[in-house]
Coordinates of C-alpha atoms in Angstrom, one line a residue:
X1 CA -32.5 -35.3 32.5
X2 CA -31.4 -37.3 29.5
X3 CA -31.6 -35.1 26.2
X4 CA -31.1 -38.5 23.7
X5 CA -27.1 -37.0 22.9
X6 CA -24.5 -39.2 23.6
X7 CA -23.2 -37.2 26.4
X8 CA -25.8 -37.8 28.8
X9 CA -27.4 -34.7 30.8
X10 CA -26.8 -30.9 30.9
X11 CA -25.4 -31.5 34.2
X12 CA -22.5 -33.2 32.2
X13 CA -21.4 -31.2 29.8
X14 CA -21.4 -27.9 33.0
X15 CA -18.8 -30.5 34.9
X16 CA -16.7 -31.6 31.8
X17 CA -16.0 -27.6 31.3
X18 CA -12.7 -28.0 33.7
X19 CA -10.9 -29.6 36.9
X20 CA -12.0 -28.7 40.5
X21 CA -9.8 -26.9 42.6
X22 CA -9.7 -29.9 45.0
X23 CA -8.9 -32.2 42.0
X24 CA -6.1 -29.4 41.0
X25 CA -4.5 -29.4 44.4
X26 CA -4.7 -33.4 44.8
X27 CA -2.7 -33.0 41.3
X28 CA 0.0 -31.1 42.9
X29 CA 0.2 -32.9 46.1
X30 CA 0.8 -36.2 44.1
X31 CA 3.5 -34.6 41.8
X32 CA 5.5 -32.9 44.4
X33 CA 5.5 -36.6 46.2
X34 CA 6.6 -38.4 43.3
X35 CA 9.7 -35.4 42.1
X36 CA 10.5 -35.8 46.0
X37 CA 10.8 -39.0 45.7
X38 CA 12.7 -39.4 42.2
X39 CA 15.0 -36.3 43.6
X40 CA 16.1 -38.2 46.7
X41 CA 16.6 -41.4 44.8
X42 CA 19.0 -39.4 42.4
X43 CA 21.0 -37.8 45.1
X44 CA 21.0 -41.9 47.5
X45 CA 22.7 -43.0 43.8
X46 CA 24.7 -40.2 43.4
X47 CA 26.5 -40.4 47.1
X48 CA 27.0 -44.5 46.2
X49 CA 28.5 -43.5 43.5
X50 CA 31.1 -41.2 45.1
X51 CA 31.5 -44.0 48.0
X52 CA 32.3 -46.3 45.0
X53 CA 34.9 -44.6 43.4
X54 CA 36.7 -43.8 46.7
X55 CA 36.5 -46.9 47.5
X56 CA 38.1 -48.0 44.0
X57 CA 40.8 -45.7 44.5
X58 CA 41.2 -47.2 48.4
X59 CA 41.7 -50.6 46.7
X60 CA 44.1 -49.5 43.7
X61 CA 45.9 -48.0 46.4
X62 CA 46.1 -50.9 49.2
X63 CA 47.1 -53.3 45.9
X64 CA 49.7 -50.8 45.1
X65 CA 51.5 -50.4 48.8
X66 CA 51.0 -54.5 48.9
X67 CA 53.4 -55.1 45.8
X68 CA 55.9 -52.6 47.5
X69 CA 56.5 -54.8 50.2
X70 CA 59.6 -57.1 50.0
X71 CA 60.6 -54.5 46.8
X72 CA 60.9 -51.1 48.3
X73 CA 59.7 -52.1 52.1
X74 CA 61.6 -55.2 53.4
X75 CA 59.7 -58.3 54.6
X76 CA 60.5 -57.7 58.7
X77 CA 58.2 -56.9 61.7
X78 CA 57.3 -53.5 61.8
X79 CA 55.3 -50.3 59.8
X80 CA 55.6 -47.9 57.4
X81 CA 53.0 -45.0 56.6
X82 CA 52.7 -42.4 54.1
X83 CA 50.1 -40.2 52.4
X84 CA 49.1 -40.3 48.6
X85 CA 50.2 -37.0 46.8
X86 CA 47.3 -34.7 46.5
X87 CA 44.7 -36.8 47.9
X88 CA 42.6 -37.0 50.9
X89 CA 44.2 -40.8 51.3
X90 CA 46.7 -42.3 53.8
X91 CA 48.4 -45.8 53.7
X92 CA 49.8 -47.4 56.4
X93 CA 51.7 -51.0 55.8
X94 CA 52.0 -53.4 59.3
X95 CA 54.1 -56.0 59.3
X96 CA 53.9 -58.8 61.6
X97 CA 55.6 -62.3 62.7
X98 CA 53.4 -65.4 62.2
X99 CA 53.8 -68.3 65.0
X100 CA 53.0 -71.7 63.0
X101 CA 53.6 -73.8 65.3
X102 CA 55.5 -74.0 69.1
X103 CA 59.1 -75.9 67.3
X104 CA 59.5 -73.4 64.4
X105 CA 62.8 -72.6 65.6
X106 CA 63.5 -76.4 65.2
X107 CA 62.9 -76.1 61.5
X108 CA 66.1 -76.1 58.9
X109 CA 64.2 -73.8 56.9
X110 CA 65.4 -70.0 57.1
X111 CA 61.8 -68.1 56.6
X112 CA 59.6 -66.4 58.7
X113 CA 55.9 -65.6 57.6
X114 CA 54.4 -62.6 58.4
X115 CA 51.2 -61.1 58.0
X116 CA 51.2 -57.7 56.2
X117 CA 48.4 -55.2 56.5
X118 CA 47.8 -52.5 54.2
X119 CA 45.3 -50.0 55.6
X120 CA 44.0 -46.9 53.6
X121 CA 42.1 -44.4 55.4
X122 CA 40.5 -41.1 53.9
X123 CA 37.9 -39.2 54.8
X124 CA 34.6 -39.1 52.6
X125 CA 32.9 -36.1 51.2
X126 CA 30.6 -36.6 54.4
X127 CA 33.4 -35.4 56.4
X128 CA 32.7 -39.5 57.5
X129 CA 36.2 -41.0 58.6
X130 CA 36.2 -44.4 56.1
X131 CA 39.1 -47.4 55.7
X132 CA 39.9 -50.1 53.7
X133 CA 42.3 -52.3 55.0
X134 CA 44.0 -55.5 52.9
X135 CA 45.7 -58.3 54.3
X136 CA 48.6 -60.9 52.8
X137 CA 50.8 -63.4 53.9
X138 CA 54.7 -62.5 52.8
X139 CA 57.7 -64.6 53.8
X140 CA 61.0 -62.8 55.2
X141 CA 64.4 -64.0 56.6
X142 CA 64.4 -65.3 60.2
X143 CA 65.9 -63.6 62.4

């Protein structure tokens, strides 16, 4: 029944007194989906993160056993491995002969190349085994 207020019936102004207890709980339901949602999209950026600086660290630290070779680790087939002082990393450098072609020998020149391998491992805060490994082409004496 129309009572000429704008507001329209009595039956209108009884509803607009307060939400529903269905429309309360539909309220809730919709929240708690949305802050699980937001809360696992915070913790998916916050493990990438970690991974990112680990591997950052796994990089620096490949770069950094690379430059060593020919300094402090001489250019001839074999490995070396260590572990990075109070760190969860490793480093392991592999060096190996490269074949370039079958008369090599032949050659007047007096290098070898090899192929050196740098390989970090750690493991993650996931207790998840992880590796980065680096590879570069160095030239040593022949033998």
């Amino acid at each position: 029944m129309w009572n000429g207020l704008a507001g329209g019936s009595i039956l209108n102004k009884h509803h607009a007194q307060g939400f529903s207890l269905l429309e309360v709980l539909v309220a809730f339901v919709v929240m708690g989906l949305v802050v699980g949602t937001l809360l696992q999209l915070y913790g998916t950026s916050m493990r990438s993160v970690a991974t990112s600086d680990e591997m950052s660290f796994a990089i620096l630290a490949a770069e950094s056993q690379l430059v060593r070779v020919g300094r402090d680790i001489k250019v001839e087939e074999g490995s070396e491995s260590g572990s990075i002082d109070n760190s969860p990393f490793s480093w392991k450098v592999t060096i190996e002969p490269i074949e370039m072609m079958k008369d090599q020998d032949s050659l007047a020149i007096n290098a070898q190349p090899f192929k050196v391998t740098v390989t970090i491992e750690w493991e993650s805060d996931t207790r998840k085994q992880r590796f980065f490994e680096l590879s570069s082409i160095r030239f040593g004496e022949r033998d």
